[in-house]
Coordinates of C-alpha atoms in Angstrom, one line a residue:
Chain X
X1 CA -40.4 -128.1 -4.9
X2 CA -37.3 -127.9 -6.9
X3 CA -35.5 -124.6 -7.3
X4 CA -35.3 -124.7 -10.9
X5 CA -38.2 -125.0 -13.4
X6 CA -38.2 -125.3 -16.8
X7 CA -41.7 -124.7 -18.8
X8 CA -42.9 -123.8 -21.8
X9 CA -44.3 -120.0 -21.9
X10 CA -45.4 -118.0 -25.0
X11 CA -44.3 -121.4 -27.1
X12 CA -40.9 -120.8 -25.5
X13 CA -38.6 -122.8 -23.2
X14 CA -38.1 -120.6 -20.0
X15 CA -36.5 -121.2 -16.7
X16 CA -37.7 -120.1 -13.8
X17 CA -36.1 -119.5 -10.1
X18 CA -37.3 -120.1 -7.1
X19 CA -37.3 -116.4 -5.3
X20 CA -34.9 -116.4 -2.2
X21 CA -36.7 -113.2 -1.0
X22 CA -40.1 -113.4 -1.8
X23 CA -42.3 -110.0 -3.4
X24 CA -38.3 -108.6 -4.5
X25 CA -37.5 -108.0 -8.2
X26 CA -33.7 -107.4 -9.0
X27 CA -34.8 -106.3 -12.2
X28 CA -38.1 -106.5 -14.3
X29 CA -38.5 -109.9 -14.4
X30 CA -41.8 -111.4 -13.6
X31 CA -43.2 -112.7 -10.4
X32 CA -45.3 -116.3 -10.8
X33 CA -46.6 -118.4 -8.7
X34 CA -46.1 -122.1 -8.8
X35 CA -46.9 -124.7 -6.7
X36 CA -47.3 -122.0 -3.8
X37 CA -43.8 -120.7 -4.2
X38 CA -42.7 -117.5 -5.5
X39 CA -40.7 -118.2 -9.0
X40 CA -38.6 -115.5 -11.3
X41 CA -38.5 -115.9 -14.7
X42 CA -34.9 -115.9 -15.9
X43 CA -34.2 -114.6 -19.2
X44 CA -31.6 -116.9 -21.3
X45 CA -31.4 -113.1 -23.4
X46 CA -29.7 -111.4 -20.3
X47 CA -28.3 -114.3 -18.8
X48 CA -25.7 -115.9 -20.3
X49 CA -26.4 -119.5 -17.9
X50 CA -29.7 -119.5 -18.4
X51 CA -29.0 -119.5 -21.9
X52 CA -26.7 -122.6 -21.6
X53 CA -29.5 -124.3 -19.3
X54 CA -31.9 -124.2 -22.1
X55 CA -29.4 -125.5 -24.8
X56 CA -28.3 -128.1 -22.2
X57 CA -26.4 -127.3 -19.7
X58 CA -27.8 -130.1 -16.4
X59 CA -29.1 -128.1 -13.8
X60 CA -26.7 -129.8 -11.3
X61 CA -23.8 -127.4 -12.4
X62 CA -25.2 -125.1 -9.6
X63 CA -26.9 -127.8 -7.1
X64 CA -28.8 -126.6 -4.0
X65 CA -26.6 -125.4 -1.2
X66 CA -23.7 -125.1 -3.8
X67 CA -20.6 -122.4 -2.4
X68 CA -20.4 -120.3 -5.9
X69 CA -17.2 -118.1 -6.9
X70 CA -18.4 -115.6 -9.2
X71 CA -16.1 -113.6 -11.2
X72 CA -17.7 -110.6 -13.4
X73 CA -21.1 -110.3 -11.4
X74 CA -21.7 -107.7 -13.0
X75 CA -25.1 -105.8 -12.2
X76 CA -26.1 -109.3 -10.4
X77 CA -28.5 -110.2 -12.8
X78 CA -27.4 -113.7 -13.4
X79 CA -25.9 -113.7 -9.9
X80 CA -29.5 -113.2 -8.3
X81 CA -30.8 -116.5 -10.0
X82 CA -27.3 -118.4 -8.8
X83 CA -28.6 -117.0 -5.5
X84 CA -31.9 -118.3 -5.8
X85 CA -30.5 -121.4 -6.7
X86 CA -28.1 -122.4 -4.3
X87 CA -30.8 -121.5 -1.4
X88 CA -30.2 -120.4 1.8
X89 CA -27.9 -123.3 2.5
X90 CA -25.5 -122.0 -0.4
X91 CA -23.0 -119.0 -0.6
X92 CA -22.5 -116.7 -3.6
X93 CA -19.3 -114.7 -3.6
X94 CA -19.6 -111.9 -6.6
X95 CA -16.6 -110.4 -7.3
X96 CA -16.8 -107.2 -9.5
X97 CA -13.7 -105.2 -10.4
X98 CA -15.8 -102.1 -12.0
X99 CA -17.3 -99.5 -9.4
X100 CA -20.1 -98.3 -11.9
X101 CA -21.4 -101.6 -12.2
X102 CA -20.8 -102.7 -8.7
X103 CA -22.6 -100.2 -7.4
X104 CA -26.3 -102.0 -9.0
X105 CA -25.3 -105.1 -7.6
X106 CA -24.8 -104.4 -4.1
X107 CA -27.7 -102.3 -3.8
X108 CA -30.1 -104.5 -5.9
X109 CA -28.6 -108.2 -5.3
X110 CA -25.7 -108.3 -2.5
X111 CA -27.7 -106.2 -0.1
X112 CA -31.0 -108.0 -0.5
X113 CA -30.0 -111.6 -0.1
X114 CA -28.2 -113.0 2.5
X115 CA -26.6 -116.0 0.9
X116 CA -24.3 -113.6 -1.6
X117 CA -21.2 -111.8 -0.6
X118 CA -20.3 -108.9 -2.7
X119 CA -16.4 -107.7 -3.6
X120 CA -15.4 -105.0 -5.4
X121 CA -12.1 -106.1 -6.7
X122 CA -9.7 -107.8 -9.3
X123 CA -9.9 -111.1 -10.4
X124 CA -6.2 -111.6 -11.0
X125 CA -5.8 -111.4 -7.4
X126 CA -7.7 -114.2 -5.6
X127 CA -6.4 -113.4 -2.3
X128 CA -8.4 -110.5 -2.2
X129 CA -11.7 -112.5 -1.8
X130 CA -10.2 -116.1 -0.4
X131 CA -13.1 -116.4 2.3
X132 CA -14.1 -120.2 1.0
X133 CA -12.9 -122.9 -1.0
X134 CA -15.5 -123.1 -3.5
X135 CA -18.1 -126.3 -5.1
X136 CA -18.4 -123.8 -8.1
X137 CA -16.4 -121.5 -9.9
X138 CA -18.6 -119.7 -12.3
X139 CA -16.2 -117.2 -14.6
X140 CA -17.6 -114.4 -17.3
X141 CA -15.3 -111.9 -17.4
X142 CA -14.4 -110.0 -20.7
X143 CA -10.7 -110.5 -21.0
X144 CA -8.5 -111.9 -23.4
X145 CA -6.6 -114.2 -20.8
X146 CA -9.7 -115.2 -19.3
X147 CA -9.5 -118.7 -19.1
X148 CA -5.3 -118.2 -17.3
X149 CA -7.7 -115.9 -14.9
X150 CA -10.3 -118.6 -14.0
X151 CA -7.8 -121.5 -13.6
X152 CA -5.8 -119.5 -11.5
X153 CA -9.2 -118.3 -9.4
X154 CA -10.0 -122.7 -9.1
X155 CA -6.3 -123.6 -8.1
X156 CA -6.7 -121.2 -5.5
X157 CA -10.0 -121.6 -4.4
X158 CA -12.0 -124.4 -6.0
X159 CA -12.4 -127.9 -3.5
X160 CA -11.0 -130.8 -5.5
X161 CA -13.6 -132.6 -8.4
X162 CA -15.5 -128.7 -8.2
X163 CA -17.3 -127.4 -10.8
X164 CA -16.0 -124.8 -13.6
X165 CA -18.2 -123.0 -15.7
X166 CA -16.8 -120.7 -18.0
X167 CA -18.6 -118.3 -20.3
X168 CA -15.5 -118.3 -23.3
X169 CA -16.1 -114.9 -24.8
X170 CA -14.4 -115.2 -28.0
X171 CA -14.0 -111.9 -29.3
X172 CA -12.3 -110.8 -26.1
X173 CA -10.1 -113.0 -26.4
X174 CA -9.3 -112.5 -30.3
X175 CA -11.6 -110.7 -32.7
X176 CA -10.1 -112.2 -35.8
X177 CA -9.9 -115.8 -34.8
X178 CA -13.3 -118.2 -35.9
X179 CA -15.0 -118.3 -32.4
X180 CA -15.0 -121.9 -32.8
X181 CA -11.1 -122.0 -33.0
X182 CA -11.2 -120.4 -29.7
X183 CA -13.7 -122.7 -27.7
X184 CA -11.9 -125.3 -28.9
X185 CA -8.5 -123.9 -27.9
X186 CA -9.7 -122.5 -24.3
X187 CA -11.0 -126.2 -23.8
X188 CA -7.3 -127.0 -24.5
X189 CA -6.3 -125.2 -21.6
X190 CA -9.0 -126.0 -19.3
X191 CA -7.9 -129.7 -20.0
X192 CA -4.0 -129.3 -19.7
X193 CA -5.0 -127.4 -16.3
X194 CA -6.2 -131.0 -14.9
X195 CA -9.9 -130.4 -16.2
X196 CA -12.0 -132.8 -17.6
X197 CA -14.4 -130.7 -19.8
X198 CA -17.9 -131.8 -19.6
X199 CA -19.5 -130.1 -22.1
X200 CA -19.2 -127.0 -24.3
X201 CA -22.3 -125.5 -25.2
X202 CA -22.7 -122.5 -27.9
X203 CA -25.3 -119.6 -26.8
X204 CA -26.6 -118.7 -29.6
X205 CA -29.1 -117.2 -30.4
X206 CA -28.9 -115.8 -27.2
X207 CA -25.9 -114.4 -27.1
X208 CA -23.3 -114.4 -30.1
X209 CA -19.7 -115.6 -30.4
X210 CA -20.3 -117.1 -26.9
X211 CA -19.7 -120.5 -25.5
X212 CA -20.0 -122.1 -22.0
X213 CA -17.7 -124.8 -20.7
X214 CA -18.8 -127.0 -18.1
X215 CA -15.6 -128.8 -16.7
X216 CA -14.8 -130.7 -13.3
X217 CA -11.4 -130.4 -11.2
X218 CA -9.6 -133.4 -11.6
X219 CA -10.3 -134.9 -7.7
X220 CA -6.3 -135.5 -7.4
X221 CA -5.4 -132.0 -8.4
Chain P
X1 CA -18.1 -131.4 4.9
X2 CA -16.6 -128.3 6.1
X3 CA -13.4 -127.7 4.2
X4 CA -11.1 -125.4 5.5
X5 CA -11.9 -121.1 5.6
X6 CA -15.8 -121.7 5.1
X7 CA -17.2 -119.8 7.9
X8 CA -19.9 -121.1 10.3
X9 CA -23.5 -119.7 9.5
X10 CA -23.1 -116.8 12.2
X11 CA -20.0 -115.4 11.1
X12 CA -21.4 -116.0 7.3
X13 CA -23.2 -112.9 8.3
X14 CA -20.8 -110.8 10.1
X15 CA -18.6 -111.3 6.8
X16 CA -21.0 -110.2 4.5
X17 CA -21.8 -107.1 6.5
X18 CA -18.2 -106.5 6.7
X19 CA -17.4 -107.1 2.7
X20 CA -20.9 -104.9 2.1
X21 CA -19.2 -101.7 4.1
X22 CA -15.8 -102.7 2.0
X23 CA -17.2 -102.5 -1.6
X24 CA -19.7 -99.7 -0.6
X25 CA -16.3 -97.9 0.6
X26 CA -14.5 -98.9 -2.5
X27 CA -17.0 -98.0 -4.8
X28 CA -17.6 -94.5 -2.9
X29 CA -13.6 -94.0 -3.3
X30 CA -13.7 -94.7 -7.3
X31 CA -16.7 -92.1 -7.6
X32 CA -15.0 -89.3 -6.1
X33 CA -11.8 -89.8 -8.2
X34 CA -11.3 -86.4 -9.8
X35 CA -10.5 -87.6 -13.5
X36 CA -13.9 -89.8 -13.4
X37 CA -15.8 -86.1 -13.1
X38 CA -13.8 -85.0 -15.7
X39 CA -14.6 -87.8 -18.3
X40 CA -18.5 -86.7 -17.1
X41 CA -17.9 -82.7 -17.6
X42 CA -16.1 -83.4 -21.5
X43 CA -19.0 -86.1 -22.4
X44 CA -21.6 -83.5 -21.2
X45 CA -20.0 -80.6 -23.6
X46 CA -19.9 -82.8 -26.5
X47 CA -23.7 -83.3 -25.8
X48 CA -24.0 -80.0 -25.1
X49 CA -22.8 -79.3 -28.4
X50 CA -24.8 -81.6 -30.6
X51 CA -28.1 -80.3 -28.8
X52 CA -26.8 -76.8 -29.2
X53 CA -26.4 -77.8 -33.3
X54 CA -29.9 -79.3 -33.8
X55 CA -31.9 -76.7 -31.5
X56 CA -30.0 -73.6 -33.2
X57 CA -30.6 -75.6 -36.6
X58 CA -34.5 -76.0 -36.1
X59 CA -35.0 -72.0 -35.0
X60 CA -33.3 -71.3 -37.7
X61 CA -34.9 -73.3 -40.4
X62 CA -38.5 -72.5 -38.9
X63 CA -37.8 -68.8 -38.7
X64 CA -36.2 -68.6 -42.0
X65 CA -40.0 -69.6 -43.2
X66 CA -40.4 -66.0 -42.0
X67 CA -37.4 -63.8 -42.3
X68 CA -35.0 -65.8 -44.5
X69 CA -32.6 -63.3 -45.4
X70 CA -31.6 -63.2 -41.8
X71 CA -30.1 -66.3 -42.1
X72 CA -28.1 -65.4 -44.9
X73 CA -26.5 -62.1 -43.1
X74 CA -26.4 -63.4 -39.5
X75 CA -23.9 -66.5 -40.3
X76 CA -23.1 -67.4 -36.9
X77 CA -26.0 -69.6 -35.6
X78 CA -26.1 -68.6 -32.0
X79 CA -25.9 -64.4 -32.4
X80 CA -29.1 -65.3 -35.1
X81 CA -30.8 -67.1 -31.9
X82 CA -30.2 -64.4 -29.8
X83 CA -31.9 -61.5 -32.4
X84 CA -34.7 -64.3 -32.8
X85 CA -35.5 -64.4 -29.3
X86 CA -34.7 -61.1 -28.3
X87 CA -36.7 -59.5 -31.2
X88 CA -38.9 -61.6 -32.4
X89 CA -40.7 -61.3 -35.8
X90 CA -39.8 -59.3 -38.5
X91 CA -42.0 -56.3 -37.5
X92 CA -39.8 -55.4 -34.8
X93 CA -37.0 -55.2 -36.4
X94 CA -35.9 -51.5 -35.7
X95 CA -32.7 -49.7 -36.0
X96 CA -33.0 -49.7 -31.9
X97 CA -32.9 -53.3 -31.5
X98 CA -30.4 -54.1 -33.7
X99 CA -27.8 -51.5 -31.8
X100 CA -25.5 -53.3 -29.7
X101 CA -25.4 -56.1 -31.1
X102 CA -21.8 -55.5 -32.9
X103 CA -23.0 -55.2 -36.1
X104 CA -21.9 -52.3 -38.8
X105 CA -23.7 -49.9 -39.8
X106 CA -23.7 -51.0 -43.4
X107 CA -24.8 -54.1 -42.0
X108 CA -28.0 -52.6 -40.0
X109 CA -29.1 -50.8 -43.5
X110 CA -28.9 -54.4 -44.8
X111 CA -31.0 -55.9 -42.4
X112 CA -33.8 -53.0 -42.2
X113 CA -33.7 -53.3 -46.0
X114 CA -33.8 -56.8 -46.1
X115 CA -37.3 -56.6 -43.6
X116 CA -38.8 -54.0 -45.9
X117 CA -38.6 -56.8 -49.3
X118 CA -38.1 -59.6 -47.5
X119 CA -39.5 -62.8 -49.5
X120 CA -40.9 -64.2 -46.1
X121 CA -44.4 -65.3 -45.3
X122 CA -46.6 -64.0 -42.8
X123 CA -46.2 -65.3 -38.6
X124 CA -48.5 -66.2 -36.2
X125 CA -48.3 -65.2 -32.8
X126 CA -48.7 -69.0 -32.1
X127 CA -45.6 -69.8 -34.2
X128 CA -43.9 -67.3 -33.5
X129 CA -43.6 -67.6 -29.5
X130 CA -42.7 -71.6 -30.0
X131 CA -39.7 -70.2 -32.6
X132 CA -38.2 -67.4 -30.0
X133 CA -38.2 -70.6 -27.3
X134 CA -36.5 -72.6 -29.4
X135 CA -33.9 -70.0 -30.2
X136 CA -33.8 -68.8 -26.4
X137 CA -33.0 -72.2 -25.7
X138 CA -30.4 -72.6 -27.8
X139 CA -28.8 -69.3 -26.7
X140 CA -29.1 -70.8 -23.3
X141 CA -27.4 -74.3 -24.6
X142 CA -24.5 -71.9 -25.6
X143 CA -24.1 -70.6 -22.3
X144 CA -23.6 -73.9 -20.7
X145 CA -20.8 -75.0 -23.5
X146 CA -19.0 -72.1 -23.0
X147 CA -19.3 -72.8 -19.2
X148 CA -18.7 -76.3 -19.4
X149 CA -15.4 -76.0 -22.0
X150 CA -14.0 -73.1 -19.2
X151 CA -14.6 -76.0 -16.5
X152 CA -12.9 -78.7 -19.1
X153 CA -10.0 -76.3 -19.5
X154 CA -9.2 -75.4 -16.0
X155 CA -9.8 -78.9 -14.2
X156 CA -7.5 -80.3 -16.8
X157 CA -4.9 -78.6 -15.8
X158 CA -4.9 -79.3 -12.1
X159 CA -5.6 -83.2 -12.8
X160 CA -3.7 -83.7 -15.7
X161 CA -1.4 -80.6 -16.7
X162 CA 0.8 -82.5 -18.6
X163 CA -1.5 -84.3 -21.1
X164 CA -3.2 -80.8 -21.5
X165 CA 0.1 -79.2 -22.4
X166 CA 0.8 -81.8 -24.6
X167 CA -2.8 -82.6 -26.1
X168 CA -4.9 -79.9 -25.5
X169 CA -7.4 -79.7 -22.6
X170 CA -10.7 -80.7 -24.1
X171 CA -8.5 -83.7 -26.7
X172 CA -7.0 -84.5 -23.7
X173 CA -10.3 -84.9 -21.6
X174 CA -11.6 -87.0 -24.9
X175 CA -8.6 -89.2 -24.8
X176 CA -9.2 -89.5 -21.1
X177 CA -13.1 -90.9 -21.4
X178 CA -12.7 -93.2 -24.0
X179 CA -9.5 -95.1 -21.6
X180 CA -12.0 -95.0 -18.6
X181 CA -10.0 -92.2 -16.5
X182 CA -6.3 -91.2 -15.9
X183 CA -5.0 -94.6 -14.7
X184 CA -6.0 -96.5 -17.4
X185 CA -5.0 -93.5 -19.7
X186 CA -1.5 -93.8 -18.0
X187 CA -1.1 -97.6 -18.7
X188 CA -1.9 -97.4 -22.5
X189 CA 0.4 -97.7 -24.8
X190 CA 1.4 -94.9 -27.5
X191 CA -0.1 -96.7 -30.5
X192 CA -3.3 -97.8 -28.9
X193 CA -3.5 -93.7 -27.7
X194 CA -2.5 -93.1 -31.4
X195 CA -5.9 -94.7 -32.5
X196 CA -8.2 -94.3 -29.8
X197 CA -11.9 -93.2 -31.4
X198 CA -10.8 -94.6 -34.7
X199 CA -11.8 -98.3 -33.6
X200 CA -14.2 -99.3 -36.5
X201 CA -11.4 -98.5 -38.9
X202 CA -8.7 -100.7 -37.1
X203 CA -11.2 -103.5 -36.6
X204 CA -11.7 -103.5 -40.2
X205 CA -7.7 -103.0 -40.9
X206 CA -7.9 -106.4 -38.8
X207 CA -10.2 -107.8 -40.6
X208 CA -9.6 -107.2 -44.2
X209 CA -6.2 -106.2 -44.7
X210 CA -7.2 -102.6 -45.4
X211 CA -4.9 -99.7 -44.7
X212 CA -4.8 -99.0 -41.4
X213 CA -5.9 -95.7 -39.6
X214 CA -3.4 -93.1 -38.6
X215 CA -5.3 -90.8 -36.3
X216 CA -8.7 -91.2 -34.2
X217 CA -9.2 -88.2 -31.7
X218 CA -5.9 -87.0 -32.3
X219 CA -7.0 -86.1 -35.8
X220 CA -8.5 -82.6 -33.9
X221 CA -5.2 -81.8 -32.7
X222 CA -4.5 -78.6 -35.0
X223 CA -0.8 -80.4 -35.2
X224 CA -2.6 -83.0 -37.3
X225 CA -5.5 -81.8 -39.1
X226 CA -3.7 -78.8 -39.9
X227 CA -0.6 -80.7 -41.7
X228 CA -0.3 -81.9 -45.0
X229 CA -2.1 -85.4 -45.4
X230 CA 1.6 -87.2 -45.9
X231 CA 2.9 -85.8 -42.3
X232 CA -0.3 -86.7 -40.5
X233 CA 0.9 -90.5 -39.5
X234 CA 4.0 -89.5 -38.4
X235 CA 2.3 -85.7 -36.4
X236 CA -0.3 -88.2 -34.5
X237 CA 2.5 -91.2 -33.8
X238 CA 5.1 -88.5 -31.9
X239 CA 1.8 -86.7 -30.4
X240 CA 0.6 -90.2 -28.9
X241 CA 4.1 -91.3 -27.8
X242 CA 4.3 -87.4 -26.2
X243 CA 0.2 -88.0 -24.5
X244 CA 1.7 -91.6 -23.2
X245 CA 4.6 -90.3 -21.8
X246 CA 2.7 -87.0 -20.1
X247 CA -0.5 -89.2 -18.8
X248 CA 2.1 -91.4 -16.9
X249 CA 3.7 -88.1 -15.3
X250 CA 0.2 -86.9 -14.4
X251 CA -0.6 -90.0 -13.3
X252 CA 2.3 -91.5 -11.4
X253 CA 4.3 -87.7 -10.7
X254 CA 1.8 -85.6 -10.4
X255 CA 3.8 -82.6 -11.1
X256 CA 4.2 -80.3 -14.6
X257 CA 7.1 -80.9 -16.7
X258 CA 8.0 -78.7 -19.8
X259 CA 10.4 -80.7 -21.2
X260 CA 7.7 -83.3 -22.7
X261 CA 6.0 -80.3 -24.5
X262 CA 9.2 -78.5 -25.4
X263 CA 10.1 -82.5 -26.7
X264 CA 7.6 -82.3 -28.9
X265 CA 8.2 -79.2 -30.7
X266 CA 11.5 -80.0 -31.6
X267 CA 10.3 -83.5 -33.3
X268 CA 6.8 -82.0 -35.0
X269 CA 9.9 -79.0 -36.4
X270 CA 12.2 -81.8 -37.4
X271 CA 9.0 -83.9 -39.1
X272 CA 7.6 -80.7 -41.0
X273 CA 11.1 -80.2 -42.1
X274 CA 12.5 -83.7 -43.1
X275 CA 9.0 -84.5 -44.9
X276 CA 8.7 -81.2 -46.6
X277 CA 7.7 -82.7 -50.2
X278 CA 4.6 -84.8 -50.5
X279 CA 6.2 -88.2 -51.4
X280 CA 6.4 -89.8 -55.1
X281 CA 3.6 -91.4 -55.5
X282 CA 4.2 -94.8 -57.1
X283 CA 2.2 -95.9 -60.6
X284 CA 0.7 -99.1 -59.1
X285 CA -0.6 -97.8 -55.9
X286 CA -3.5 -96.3 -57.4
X287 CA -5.0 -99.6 -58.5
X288 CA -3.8 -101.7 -55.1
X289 CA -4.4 -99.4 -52.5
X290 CA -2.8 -102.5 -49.8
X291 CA 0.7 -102.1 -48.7
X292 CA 3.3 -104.6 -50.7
X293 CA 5.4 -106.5 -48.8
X294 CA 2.8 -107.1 -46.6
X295 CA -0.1 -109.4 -47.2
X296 CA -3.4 -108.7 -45.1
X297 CA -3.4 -111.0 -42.0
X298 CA -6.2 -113.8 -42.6
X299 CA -7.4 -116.3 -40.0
X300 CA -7.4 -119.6 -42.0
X301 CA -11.1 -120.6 -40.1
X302 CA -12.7 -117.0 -40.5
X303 CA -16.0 -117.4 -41.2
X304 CA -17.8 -115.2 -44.3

């Protein structure tokens, strides 16, 4: 059975994972059976590509047995259900540069599951974490050069025609400017960086002033 | 299609092991940073403090139901939650418990007077037990502030001596939590330490055009809040440029230097003494309070 579902529940669309180590919770999400495999529900709320999977986003940005770069992992919420995505064939690196934070996410995520790779580091510096070259870089990371960060993260690491996904935060990168301005102007970049931009999806209503671009490396670059 | 660095399955492992023990190390490293227990130490007086505000508030309030004219002699909300809890209702009140307490002797006539006519209802042993908690708590609360601001005070000046001179321990140790420690504290520069805490007001400078603040925490430095409102600006832009300079000593030399505070002295003399008249106020400012000459910065695609 696939490791992605998508069902209706409480007149809702919701995704569930397939659960990589069966009986865990990372956080409070629920536990369901389906099809005689253990499934997380993955809240689009708290998860920033779960949202863009409901409003869109094909499930074969993160494929089974997928190598994922993760910058901004955070607690590992959202990096638990890349986890559970990729399978055991897959990798997930999650690089987080805050301690506070970090500390969840290896205890809860990077510790539980042997398929993700924790760092606690900076994103500006790539060699830090170079253990792969990469099928998917995801980026969310609140910083106003963002997007200069994740290219740089994909020419360093990403395979050629890789995946980029990048959560555009707009009021990190200018609270004044229209977030609309700025999705269209971080696509610019993406694209003058040898990216053919896929998609860009807004998150609302499930998170605001948010985007996610879906782009592919350019196989010659 | 194994691409060059990806590890074999086996050594998959081994490298996650290995980059586990690495971030558990960094991570234990970043907790023990001195600074980081200092952000925790100020936050926890502040809370202190607001606890120590509403409990002493409440026993006050519910014990004035009994004894209000306490409340009006005792002004000083903690030494009024001390003779709650210590004494109790107005019954006891007796020129023996009330010595010791620092009070003047005109001032315990007052008080046994005040028992004898005092407009107060009746107590319940019920209520009364519940009210000398609350106060004993609150006498407790002030214990741990005062023990806490000591601790503020003292690690300060052996993590950051400099910004302490400069700012003030406790200022200091707010300036200090809102950057996220010394390092980042040390990297800021002078304006954004000029307006740190005041970030609803900048955001809506941004936003609208409106005037811009002058001060966030640095507004309780007695260097600002004690100067007349036309100095203020120009007392909290040389105290921040002075922070800035002493955070990256701290930070980066480790070591005191008197200079920066002796620095600025000589410029808060020379502003107090050059801006010593509140300046002419011009006709047309009352109506626009936005600067001329400078038109409000406006995204062309704002929304609203």
């Amino acid at each position: 059975m696939s490791r992605l579902l998508k069902e209706e529940r409480l007149g809702r669309k919701a995704l569930l994972t397939r659960n990589l180590v069966p009986g865990k919770r990372v956080y409070n999400e629920d536990l369901l059976q389906r099809g005689g495999a253990e499934y997380r529900t993955w809240d689009p709320f708290r998860s920033k590509l779960a949202a863009a999977m409901i409003k869109g986003l094909p499930d074969s940005a993160v494929g089974e047995g997928a190598k994922v770069l993760y910058l901004g992992a955070s607690t590992g919420t959202t990096v638990s259900h890349v986890s559970d995505l990729v399978g055991p064939g897959g990798l997930v690196v999650g690089v987080e540069f805050s301690p506070r934070v970090a500390r969840e996410f290896i205890e809860k995520v990077a510790r539980e599951r042997g398929n993700v790779i924790p760092f606690v580091a900076d994103a500006r510096d790539p060699s830090k974490y170079s253990v792969a070259k990469f099928d998917v870089v995801y980026c969310d990371i609140a910083q106003p050069d963002q997007t200069e960060i994740a290219l740089a993260n994909c020419a360093a690491l990403l395979k050629p025609g890789g995946t980029l996904l990048l959560v555009v935060k707009a009021r990190s990168i200018d609270v004044l400017k229209d977030p609309e301005r700025v999705f269209i102007e971080e696509e610019k970049k993406l694209r003058a960086g040898g990216f053919d931009v896929k998609s860009v999806t807004e998150l609302s209503p499930f998170e605001k002033d948010h985007a996610l671009i879906h782009a592919v490396m350019d196989s010659e670059g | 299609m194994s691409g060059e660095g990806i590890p074999e399955n086996q050594d998959v492992e081994a490298l996650r092991q290995k980059s586990i023990a690495a971030a558990e190390e960094a991570i234990r490293q970043a907790s023990s940073r001195p600074d980081l227990h200092l952000v925790q130490a100020i936050q926890a007086l502040d809370d202190t403090d607001k606890y120590l505000n509403i409990t002493a508030t409440r026993a006050s309030e519910w014990y004035g139901l009994h004894f209000p004219e306490l409340a009006q002699m005792v002004q000083d909300n903690v030494v009024l939650c001390k003779m709650i809890s210590e004494i109790g209702g107005r019954g006891a009140y007796s020129l023996e418990a009330l010595a010791g307490r620092g009070f003047t002797d005109k001032k315990v006539e007052a008080i046994m007077e005040a028992k004898e006519r005092s407009k107060g209802g009746e107590i319940s042993d019920g209520d009364i037990t519940k009210v000398k908690s609350l106060a004993s708590l609150a006498v407790q609360l002030s214990a741990l502030r005062g023990g806490l601001n000591d601790y503020v005070e003292a690690q300060m000046k052996r993590v950051a001596p400099n910004v302490s001179e400069v700012a003030g321990a406790t200022i200091g140790a707010r300036l200090m939590a809102k950057a996220g420690g010394l390092d980042r504290l040390a990297v800021l520069p002078a304006s954004t330490i000029q307006i740190l805490g005041a970030e609803k007001a900048l955001f809506r400078s941004l936003r609208t055009g409106a005037r811009p603040p002058k001060h966030g925490i640095l507004f309780q430095h007695q260097a600002v809040h004690a100067a007349p409102k036309w100095q203020r600006g120009k007392i909290a832009r040389t105290l921040a440029n002075k922070i800035a300079i002493a955070a990256r000593v701290d930070y980066y030399r480790g070591s005191e230097d008197p200079t920066i505070k002796a620095g600025l002295d000589k410029r808060l003399e020379g502003i107090k003494e050059r801006y010593k008249e509140p300046p002419q106020r011009r006709p047309e400012q009352r109506d626009r309070p936005r600067r001329e000459g400078r038109p409000p910065r406006r995204d062309k695609f704002r929304r609203r």
